[in-house]
Amino acid sequence: MHNRQIWYAVRPEAVQKTRQILKTSSAYDSTKKIVKLDDAVSALFVCISHEDGIAPTYSCALPTLTRLEVEKPVSQYDGLLPVGNERLARIRELARASDMAVLMLKVEDEIDASSEQGIFKPSNPFAVTLRKWLSSLPQDVQAQLPRSIRNMMDLESCSYQVYPPLLLLGPSTFASPEWHDLLHRAPRGQPLHDLMDALCASMGVTHIAINKPIPAILPPPTGTSINTLTPAATDTLPTAHDTRENILRAPLALQPLHGDFGSPTAPATPAFFSTALWATARQNGLTQVFAPMHTMFSGGNIKEKARVLEFPGLRDATAPCTVVDLYAGIGYFAFSYVKAGARAVLGWEINGWSVEGARRGAERNGWRMEIVRGGDSSSGGGCGNGEDIVNGWLLEFRRFGERGEGKRSGGKKPRLLMFEESNENAARRVERLRHGVPPVRHVNCGYLPTSKGSWGVAVRCMDPKLGGWVHAHENVREGDIAMRKGEIERDFAKLAEGKFEQGAKVACEHVEKVKSYAPGVIHCVFDIHIQPNEVS
């Protein structure tokens, strides 16, 4: 079998839009150039979506991180590749519906951009390092390779992300039987150690791991009951017969290859924070910090984060507002709201590792974040020591507001308050905070596959006089988005009836398609505007 990269051929006017879609879904290969399909370049590709080849109108080709296996070298196919699997059939169907062609490169190799036939940027540094390592293996090891070095490279997608100091390789890295056999047969020690050292040097990192999908189910419990870590949800919570749902989205399948990542079972305490690996990601001018062994990072949300930065009204000094983030994580969206101008952001998160990542990220961005940890949420009047932290934060928040944000005020403005607890407590907390912060006008519900269980809490957090927007994240089948929009509007209308005595107008003002979550499934954000009726 031959593993080949997929390219999309589109009309010139569709290049920017297609590239943006690929980038937001983490499917764009930024190591290669977009190429113009003249006669010479077109001859390097074979079209796998249209029997009559590449239409002249599709004059630009964009590289993707998608790869497909075919039975023989692509150069041996004269026309349309035979439909050998369901995935290829879906690719063709998508291409024809999206006004584009799908291509494969006939001869896939690193081509220097300065050469006469060069159409690529300088080569993928991971691929270059891997090839050099293969070539440096002892002759007796090379003689035992099941394929040539070039064909061994064909089996690798060479996809990766760098989150300093971590090199995070794609899920299919070294997944073929040939690579698995080689890496396990290579003499323990030097050859494999040389590969890791070479990758660290060429990629500028100290740690290497293979990314894997976040498992939906936890392994058997080892003493800690996951029932003590439940979000405010009904449709997505584990049932009494299934208490193993991975509601923390812990990256349990991550495969470390090089470097000390810390213990995957370490509790979220300061002692373990100091010895864990922390990685950084920078998007839209914001830095986020996460512990790869304990928290996930979703680069595909960059589009929604950018949209938050443009929300109207957040920078209006005459009408400051507060934002509530019910699934704050490491600050995915909370940081965007702060940068966009929200006067205060209140967040809820049950993963202590994510909370610590958010604290570190806030510090890197020049903000101060207070954390309420382990309060007694069962008491009706307060939350133990947590109440002292909240009151102290409110006092500092008011003082800072009175003296302004100039250099003479000193320190960092307290704009973030994070509660390490179930968001079931959010409405009660917000009610006690209303006297000290601007009105809550935005509530973010960023939980997948559905955030429905938090919608009641979100409506109760909303300012009772001004109302505002709930941003509900959902996974929806592509053909069901319009129907789901109507269902969500009706659900929120019912919830608003119990919150606003005078009634309220509820409408879904916008549906943002963030990224493809799975084949035929779209991660959408439904912007629900709730406007209380005026009291006569």
Coordinates of C-alpha atoms in Angstrom, one line a residue:
M1 CA 0.0 0.0 0.0
H2 CA 1.1 3.6 -0.7
N3 CA 0.2 6.4 1.6
R4 CA -0.3 9.7 -0.2
Q5 CA -1.1 13.3 0.6
I6 CA -4.4 14.9 -0.5
W7 CA -4.5 18.3 -2.2
Y8 CA -7.6 20.4 -3.0
A9 CA -7.8 22.2 -6.4
V10 CA -10.1 25.2 -6.3
R11 CA -10.9 28.3 -8.3
P12 CA -8.7 31.3 -7.5
E13 CA -11.4 33.2 -5.8
A14 CA -12.0 30.3 -3.4
V15 CA -8.3 30.0 -2.2
Q16 CA -8.5 32.2 0.9
K17 CA -11.8 30.7 2.1
T18 CA -10.6 27.2 1.5
R19 CA -7.3 27.8 3.3
Q20 CA -9.1 29.3 6.3
I21 CA -11.5 26.4 6.5
L22 CA -8.5 23.9 6.4
K23 CA -6.6 25.9 9.0
T24 CA -9.5 26.2 11.5
S25 CA -10.1 22.4 11.2
S26 CA -6.3 21.8 11.7
A27 CA -6.1 20.1 8.2
Y28 CA -3.9 22.6 6.4
D29 CA -0.3 21.6 5.6
S30 CA 1.6 24.9 6.3
T31 CA 4.9 23.3 5.3
K32 CA 4.1 23.5 1.6
K33 CA 3.0 26.3 -0.8
I34 CA -0.2 26.8 -2.5
V35 CA 0.6 26.1 -6.1
K36 CA -0.6 27.3 -9.5
L37 CA -1.8 24.4 -11.7
D38 CA -0.2 25.2 -15.0
D39 CA 0.3 22.3 -17.5
A40 CA 3.7 21.4 -16.0
V41 CA 2.6 21.4 -12.4
S42 CA -0.7 19.6 -13.2
A43 CA 1.3 16.8 -14.7
L44 CA 2.7 16.1 -11.2
F45 CA -0.8 15.3 -9.8
V46 CA -3.5 12.7 -10.5
C47 CA -7.2 13.7 -10.0
I48 CA -9.1 11.3 -7.7
S49 CA -12.4 13.0 -7.7
H50 CA -13.3 13.7 -11.4
E51 CA -13.1 11.2 -14.3
D52 CA -12.2 14.0 -16.8
G53 CA -9.2 15.2 -14.7
I54 CA -8.5 18.6 -13.3
A55 CA -10.9 21.2 -14.8
P56 CA -9.1 24.4 -16.1
T57 CA -11.1 26.5 -13.7
Y58 CA -9.5 24.8 -10.7
S59 CA -6.2 26.6 -11.2
C60 CA -4.9 26.5 -7.6
A61 CA -4.0 23.6 -5.4
L62 CA -3.8 23.7 -1.6
P63 CA -2.0 21.1 0.5
T64 CA -3.8 19.2 3.3
L65 CA -2.8 17.0 6.2
T66 CA -5.2 14.3 5.0
R67 CA -3.6 11.1 3.6
L68 CA -5.1 8.2 1.7
E69 CA -3.7 4.7 1.0
V70 CA -3.8 3.3 -2.5
E71 CA -2.8 -0.1 -3.7
K72 CA -0.1 0.8 -6.1
P73 CA 2.1 3.9 -6.9
V74 CA -0.1 6.9 -7.9
S75 CA 2.0 7.4 -11.0
Q76 CA 0.7 4.1 -12.3
Y77 CA -2.9 5.3 -12.4
D78 CA -3.8 6.8 -15.8
G79 CA -7.2 8.0 -14.9
L80 CA -9.6 8.1 -12.0
L81 CA -8.5 5.9 -9.1
P82 CA -10.8 3.0 -8.4
V83 CA -13.1 3.4 -5.4
G84 CA -11.3 1.0 -3.0
N85 CA -12.8 2.2 0.2
E86 CA -15.7 4.2 1.7
R87 CA -13.3 7.1 2.7
L88 CA -12.4 7.7 -1.0
A89 CA -16.0 7.7 -2.0
R90 CA -16.8 10.3 0.7
I91 CA -13.9 12.5 -0.5
R92 CA -15.2 12.4 -4.0
E93 CA -18.7 13.2 -2.9
L94 CA -17.5 16.2 -0.8
A95 CA -15.4 17.5 -3.7
R96 CA -18.2 17.5 -6.2
A97 CA -20.6 19.1 -3.7
S98 CA -18.0 21.8 -2.8
D99 CA -16.9 22.9 -6.3
M100 CA -13.4 21.6 -6.1
A101 CA -11.2 18.7 -7.2
V102 CA -9.2 16.3 -5.0
L103 CA -5.7 15.5 -6.1
M104 CA -2.8 13.2 -5.2
L105 CA 0.8 14.0 -5.9
K106 CA 2.3 11.3 -8.2
V107 CA 5.8 11.4 -6.8
E108 CA 5.8 12.5 -3.2
D109 CA 9.2 13.6 -2.0
E110 CA 10.8 16.7 -0.5
I111 CA 11.5 19.1 -3.4
D112 CA 13.7 22.0 -2.9
A113 CA 11.8 25.3 -3.6
S114 CA 14.8 26.6 -5.6
S115 CA 14.9 23.8 -8.1
E116 CA 13.5 24.1 -11.6
Q117 CA 10.5 21.8 -10.8
G118 CA 10.3 23.0 -7.2
I119 CA 6.7 23.8 -6.1
F120 CA 7.1 23.4 -2.3
K121 CA 8.5 25.4 0.5
P122 CA 11.7 24.0 2.2
S123 CA 11.0 20.5 3.4
N124 CA 9.1 19.5 6.4
P125 CA 11.8 19.5 9.2
F126 CA 10.3 16.4 10.8
A127 CA 10.4 14.5 7.5
V128 CA 14.0 15.7 6.8
T129 CA 15.2 14.6 10.2
L130 CA 13.4 11.2 9.9
R131 CA 15.0 10.5 6.5
K132 CA 18.4 11.4 7.8
W133 CA 18.0 9.1 10.7
L134 CA 16.9 6.2 8.5
S135 CA 20.0 6.8 6.3
S136 CA 22.3 6.8 9.3
L137 CA 21.1 3.4 10.6
P138 CA 23.8 0.7 10.5
Q139 CA 23.9 -1.1 7.2
D140 CA 22.7 -4.4 8.7
V141 CA 19.6 -2.6 10.1
Q142 CA 19.0 -0.9 6.8
A143 CA 19.3 -4.3 5.0
Q144 CA 16.4 -5.6 7.1
L145 CA 14.1 -2.7 6.4
P146 CA 10.8 -4.1 4.9
R147 CA 10.8 -1.3 2.3
S148 CA 13.2 1.2 0.8
I149 CA 13.9 4.4 2.8
R150 CA 11.8 6.4 0.4
N151 CA 8.9 3.9 0.7
M152 CA 9.2 4.0 4.5
M153 CA 8.8 7.8 4.3
D154 CA 5.7 7.3 2.2
L155 CA 4.1 5.5 5.1
E156 CA 4.5 8.6 7.3
S157 CA 2.1 11.6 7.4
C158 CA 4.8 13.7 9.0
S159 CA 2.1 15.9 10.6
Y160 CA 3.0 17.6 13.9
Q161 CA 2.4 20.7 16.1
V162 CA 5.0 22.4 18.2
Y163 CA 3.8 23.7 21.6
P164 CA 7.1 24.7 23.2
P165 CA 8.9 22.8 24.6
L166 CA 6.7 20.0 23.2
L167 CA 6.7 18.4 19.7
L168 CA 3.3 16.8 19.4
L169 CA 3.2 14.3 16.5
G170 CA 0.0 13.3 14.6
P171 CA -2.0 10.2 15.8
S172 CA -0.8 8.1 12.8
T173 CA 2.9 8.7 13.4
F174 CA 4.8 5.4 13.4
A175 CA 1.5 3.6 13.3
S176 CA 2.2 1.4 10.2
P177 CA 3.4 -2.2 10.9
E178 CA 6.7 -1.4 9.1
W179 CA 7.6 1.5 11.4
H180 CA 6.4 -0.3 14.5
D181 CA 8.6 -3.2 13.6
L182 CA 11.6 -1.0 12.9
L183 CA 11.3 1.0 16.1
H184 CA 11.0 -2.1 18.2
R185 CA 13.8 -3.9 16.3
A186 CA 16.2 -1.0 16.4
P187 CA 18.9 -1.7 19.0
R188 CA 17.7 -0.3 22.3
G189 CA 19.6 2.9 23.2
Q190 CA 21.7 4.7 20.6
P191 CA 19.8 4.6 17.3
L192 CA 16.4 5.4 18.7
H193 CA 18.0 7.8 21.2
D194 CA 19.7 9.5 18.2
L195 CA 16.4 10.0 16.5
M196 CA 14.8 11.7 19.5
D197 CA 17.9 13.9 20.0
A198 CA 17.9 14.9 16.3
L199 CA 14.2 15.7 16.4
C200 CA 14.7 17.8 19.5
A201 CA 17.6 19.7 17.9
S202 CA 15.8 20.3 14.5
M203 CA 12.4 21.3 16.0
G204 CA 13.8 23.3 19.0
V205 CA 12.0 21.2 21.7
T206 CA 12.9 19.1 24.7
H207 CA 9.9 16.7 24.8
I208 CA 8.2 14.5 22.2
A209 CA 4.8 12.7 22.2
I210 CA 2.3 11.2 19.9
N211 CA -1.1 12.8 20.1
K212 CA -4.1 10.5 20.4
P213 CA -7.9 11.0 20.4
I214 CA -9.3 11.9 23.8
P215 CA -11.0 8.7 25.2
A216 CA -14.7 9.1 26.0
I217 CA -14.5 6.5 28.8
L218 CA -12.1 6.4 31.7
P219 CA -10.3 3.2 32.8
P220 CA -11.6 1.5 35.9
P221 CA -11.6 3.8 38.9
T222 CA -8.7 3.5 41.3
G223 CA -10.3 5.0 44.4
T224 CA -11.6 8.5 43.3
S225 CA -15.2 8.6 42.4
I226 CA -15.9 10.5 39.3
N227 CA -19.3 11.3 40.6
T228 CA -17.7 14.0 42.7
L229 CA -16.5 15.8 39.5
T230 CA -19.8 16.3 37.6
P231 CA -20.6 19.4 35.5
A232 CA -24.0 20.9 35.6
A233 CA -25.5 18.7 32.9
T234 CA -28.2 16.2 32.6
D235 CA -28.0 14.9 29.0
T236 CA -24.2 14.3 29.1
L237 CA -23.6 13.1 32.6
P238 CA -22.7 9.5 33.4
T239 CA -25.6 7.4 34.5
A240 CA -25.8 5.4 37.7
H241 CA -24.7 2.4 35.6
D242 CA -21.8 4.2 33.8
T243 CA -19.6 6.3 36.1
R244 CA -16.6 6.3 33.8
E245 CA -17.2 9.1 31.3
N246 CA -14.1 11.2 30.8
I247 CA -15.8 14.5 31.6
L248 CA -12.5 16.1 32.4
R249 CA -11.4 15.5 28.8
A250 CA -8.1 14.1 30.2
P251 CA -5.7 13.1 27.4
L252 CA -5.2 9.6 28.7
A253 CA -4.1 8.1 25.4
L254 CA -1.2 10.6 24.9
Q255 CA 2.0 8.6 24.1
P256 CA 5.2 10.2 25.5
L257 CA 8.3 9.3 23.5
H258 CA 11.0 11.5 24.9
G259 CA 11.4 13.6 28.1
D260 CA 9.9 13.5 31.5
F261 CA 6.2 14.4 31.4
G262 CA 5.4 13.7 35.0
S263 CA 3.0 11.2 36.4
P264 CA -0.3 10.8 34.5
T265 CA -2.1 10.0 37.8
A266 CA -0.6 13.0 39.7
P267 CA -3.2 15.0 41.7
A268 CA -3.7 18.6 40.9
T269 CA -1.6 20.0 43.8
P270 CA 1.2 22.6 43.9
A271 CA 3.8 20.0 44.6
F272 CA 3.0 18.2 41.4
F273 CA 2.5 21.4 39.4
S274 CA 6.1 22.3 40.0
T275 CA 7.4 19.0 38.5
A276 CA 5.0 18.6 35.6
L277 CA 5.6 19.5 32.0
W278 CA 3.8 22.7 30.9
A279 CA 3.5 23.5 27.2
T280 CA 2.5 26.8 25.6
A281 CA 0.3 27.7 22.6
R282 CA -0.1 31.1 21.1
Q283 CA -3.1 32.0 19.0
N284 CA -4.6 35.4 18.1
G285 CA -1.9 37.1 20.2
L286 CA -2.8 35.2 23.3
T287 CA -0.7 32.7 25.2
Q288 CA -2.3 29.6 26.7
V289 CA -0.5 27.1 29.0
F290 CA -1.4 23.4 29.5
A291 CA -0.1 20.3 31.0
P292 CA -0.1 17.7 28.2
M293 CA -0.5 14.7 30.5
H294 CA -3.6 16.2 32.2
T295 CA -5.3 18.6 29.9
M296 CA -6.1 18.8 26.2
F297 CA -5.5 21.7 23.8
S298 CA -7.8 22.1 20.9
G299 CA -6.1 24.2 18.2
G300 CA -9.3 24.0 16.0
N301 CA -11.1 26.5 18.2
I302 CA -9.0 29.4 16.9
K303 CA -11.7 30.6 14.6
E304 CA -14.2 30.9 17.4
K305 CA -11.7 32.6 19.6
A306 CA -11.0 35.2 16.9
R307 CA -14.8 35.8 16.6
V308 CA -15.1 36.5 20.3
L309 CA -12.4 39.2 19.9
E310 CA -14.8 41.0 17.6
F311 CA -18.0 40.8 19.6
P312 CA -19.6 44.2 19.6
G313 CA -20.2 46.0 22.9
L314 CA -17.4 44.4 24.9
R315 CA -15.2 47.4 24.6
D316 CA -18.0 49.9 25.3
A317 CA -16.7 51.9 28.2
T318 CA -20.1 53.4 28.8
A319 CA -21.8 50.0 29.3
P320 CA -19.2 47.7 30.8
C321 CA -20.1 44.0 31.1
T322 CA -19.2 40.8 32.8
V323 CA -18.8 37.4 31.1
V324 CA -19.5 34.0 32.6
D325 CA -17.6 31.0 31.2
L326 CA -19.2 27.8 32.5
Y327 CA -16.5 25.5 31.0
A328 CA -13.4 27.7 31.3
G329 CA -10.7 25.0 30.9
I330 CA -7.2 26.6 30.4
G331 CA -8.9 29.9 29.4
Y332 CA -9.8 28.9 25.8
F333 CA -12.5 31.5 25.4
A334 CA -12.1 33.4 28.8
F335 CA -8.9 34.9 27.6
S336 CA -10.4 36.1 24.4
Y337 CA -13.2 37.8 26.3
V338 CA -10.7 39.6 28.5
K339 CA -8.7 40.8 25.5
A340 CA -11.9 41.8 23.8
G341 CA -12.6 44.2 26.6
A342 CA -14.9 42.5 29.1
R343 CA -14.6 44.3 32.5
A344 CA -14.7 41.0 34.4
V345 CA -14.7 37.3 33.5
L346 CA -16.0 34.7 35.9
G347 CA -15.0 31.1 35.1
W348 CA -15.9 27.6 36.3
E349 CA -13.7 24.5 35.8
I350 CA -13.5 21.2 37.6
N351 CA -10.1 20.0 36.3
G352 CA -7.5 21.4 38.7
W353 CA -4.8 21.0 36.1
S354 CA -6.7 23.2 33.7
V355 CA -7.3 25.8 36.4
E356 CA -3.5 26.0 37.1
G357 CA -2.9 26.2 33.3
A358 CA -5.3 29.1 33.2
R359 CA -3.5 30.8 36.0
R360 CA -0.1 30.5 34.3
G361 CA -1.6 31.6 31.0
A362 CA -3.2 34.7 32.6
E363 CA 0.2 35.6 34.1
R364 CA 1.9 35.2 30.7
N365 CA -0.7 37.6 29.2
G366 CA -0.1 40.2 31.9
W367 CA -3.4 39.5 33.8
R368 CA -4.1 38.6 37.4
M369 CA -6.4 35.7 38.2
E370 CA -7.8 34.7 41.6
I371 CA -8.8 31.1 42.1
V372 CA -11.4 29.8 44.5
R373 CA -10.5 26.2 45.2
G374 CA -12.3 23.5 47.3
G375 CA -14.9 25.7 48.9
D376 CA -17.7 24.2 50.9
S377 CA -20.4 24.6 48.2
S378 CA -23.0 22.9 50.4
S379 CA -23.4 25.8 52.8
G380 CA -26.2 28.2 51.9
G381 CA -24.6 31.4 53.1
G382 CA -21.1 31.0 51.8
C383 CA -18.2 28.8 50.7
G384 CA -15.8 28.7 53.6
N385 CA -12.5 30.3 52.9
G386 CA -13.6 30.7 49.3
E387 CA -15.9 33.4 50.4
D388 CA -12.9 35.4 51.7
I389 CA -11.2 35.1 48.4
V390 CA -14.3 36.3 46.5
N391 CA -14.7 39.3 48.9
G392 CA -11.1 40.2 48.6
W393 CA -11.2 40.0 44.8
L394 CA -14.4 42.2 44.7
L395 CA -12.7 44.8 47.0
E396 CA -9.6 44.9 44.8
F397 CA -11.8 45.0 41.7
R398 CA -13.7 48.1 43.0
R399 CA -10.5 49.8 44.2
F400 CA -8.8 49.3 40.8
G401 CA -11.9 50.7 39.0
E402 CA -11.9 53.8 41.2
R403 CA -8.2 54.7 40.6
G404 CA -8.2 53.7 36.9
E405 CA -5.8 51.6 34.9
G406 CA -2.9 54.0 34.7
K407 CA 0.7 53.1 35.7
R408 CA 0.3 54.9 39.0
S409 CA -2.4 52.4 40.1
G410 CA 0.3 49.7 40.4
G411 CA -0.2 45.9 40.0
K412 CA -2.3 44.0 37.6
K413 CA -6.0 44.7 37.3
P414 CA -8.1 41.8 38.8
R415 CA -10.3 40.9 35.8
L416 CA -10.4 37.1 36.1
L417 CA -12.0 35.1 38.9
M418 CA -11.9 31.3 38.5
F419 CA -14.0 28.8 40.6
E420 CA -12.5 25.3 40.7
E421 CA -15.9 23.6 41.3
S422 CA -19.0 22.4 39.5
N423 CA -20.7 25.0 37.4
E424 CA -23.9 23.9 39.2
N425 CA -22.9 26.6 41.7
A426 CA -22.5 29.3 39.2
A427 CA -25.9 30.9 39.3
R428 CA -25.8 31.2 43.1
R429 CA -22.2 32.6 43.0
V430 CA -23.2 35.2 40.3
E431 CA -26.2 36.3 42.3
R432 CA -23.9 37.1 45.3
L433 CA -21.5 38.9 43.0
R434 CA -24.0 41.1 41.1
H435 CA -23.6 44.1 43.5
G436 CA -19.9 44.3 42.8
V437 CA -19.4 43.6 39.0
P438 CA -20.9 45.0 35.8
P439 CA -24.0 43.2 34.4
V440 CA -23.5 39.7 33.0
R441 CA -24.3 40.1 29.3
H442 CA -22.5 37.0 27.8
V443 CA -22.4 33.4 29.0
N444 CA -20.2 30.9 27.2
C445 CA -21.2 27.2 27.3
G446 CA -18.3 25.5 25.6
Y447 CA -18.9 21.8 26.2
L448 CA -19.1 19.1 23.5
P449 CA -20.9 17.1 22.3
T450 CA -23.6 19.2 23.9
S451 CA -23.7 21.9 26.4
K452 CA -27.5 21.5 27.0
G453 CA -27.1 20.6 30.6
S454 CA -25.7 24.0 31.5
W455 CA -28.3 26.1 29.7
G456 CA -30.6 26.5 32.7
V457 CA -27.6 27.8 34.8
A458 CA -26.6 30.1 31.9
V459 CA -30.0 31.8 31.8
R460 CA -30.0 32.2 35.6
C461 CA -26.6 33.9 35.4
M462 CA -27.8 36.5 32.8
D463 CA -28.6 40.0 34.0
P464 CA -32.3 40.1 34.9
K465 CA -32.9 43.6 33.5
L466 CA -30.7 43.8 30.5
G467 CA -30.5 40.1 29.3
G468 CA -27.7 39.3 26.9
W469 CA -26.3 36.3 24.9
V470 CA -25.7 32.7 25.6
H471 CA -23.2 31.1 23.3
A472 CA -24.2 27.4 23.2
H473 CA -21.7 24.9 21.7
E474 CA -23.1 21.8 20.1
N475 CA -22.0 19.0 17.7
V476 CA -24.7 18.8 15.0
R477 CA -25.0 16.7 11.9
E478 CA -24.5 19.0 8.9
G479 CA -28.0 18.5 7.5
D480 CA -29.7 19.1 10.9
I481 CA -28.3 22.5 11.7
A482 CA -31.5 24.5 10.8
M483 CA -33.7 22.1 12.7
R484 CA -31.4 22.1 15.7
K485 CA -31.5 25.9 15.7
G486 CA -35.2 25.9 16.1
E487 CA -35.1 23.3 18.9
I488 CA -32.5 25.3 20.8
E489 CA -34.5 28.5 20.5
R490 CA -37.6 26.8 21.9
D491 CA -35.5 25.3 24.8
F492 CA -34.2 28.7 25.7
A493 CA -37.6 30.3 25.5
K494 CA -38.9 27.8 28.1
L495 CA -35.9 28.5 30.3
A496 CA -36.4 32.2 30.0
E497 CA -40.0 32.0 31.2
G498 CA -38.8 30.8 34.6
K499 CA -36.2 33.5 34.9
F500 CA -37.8 36.7 33.7
E501 CA -41.1 37.4 35.3
Q502 CA -42.0 40.0 32.7
G503 CA -41.2 37.5 29.9
A504 CA -38.4 37.8 27.3
K505 CA -37.8 37.6 23.6
V506 CA -35.5 34.8 22.6
A507 CA -33.9 34.4 19.2
C508 CA -30.9 32.6 17.8
E509 CA -29.2 35.5 16.1
H510 CA -26.4 33.5 14.5
V511 CA -25.0 30.0 14.0
E512 CA -21.2 29.8 13.8
K513 CA -19.8 26.7 12.1
V514 CA -16.5 26.4 14.0
K515 CA -14.9 23.2 12.6
S516 CA -15.6 19.7 11.4
Y517 CA -15.7 17.5 14.5
A518 CA -16.2 14.2 12.6
P519 CA -17.4 13.2 9.1
G520 CA -20.7 14.9 8.6
V521 CA -20.7 16.4 12.1
I522 CA -20.0 20.2 12.7
H523 CA -19.0 21.9 15.9
C524 CA -21.5 24.8 16.0
V525 CA -22.0 27.8 18.3
F526 CA -25.6 29.1 18.6
D527 CA -25.7 32.7 19.7
I528 CA -29.0 33.0 21.7
H529 CA -30.1 36.5 22.4
I530 CA -32.4 36.9 25.4
Q531 CA -34.1 40.3 25.7
P532 CA -36.3 40.8 28.7
N533 CA -39.6 42.6 28.0
E534 CA -40.0 46.1 29.4
V535 CA -42.2 46.3 32.5
S536 CA -45.1 48.7 31.9

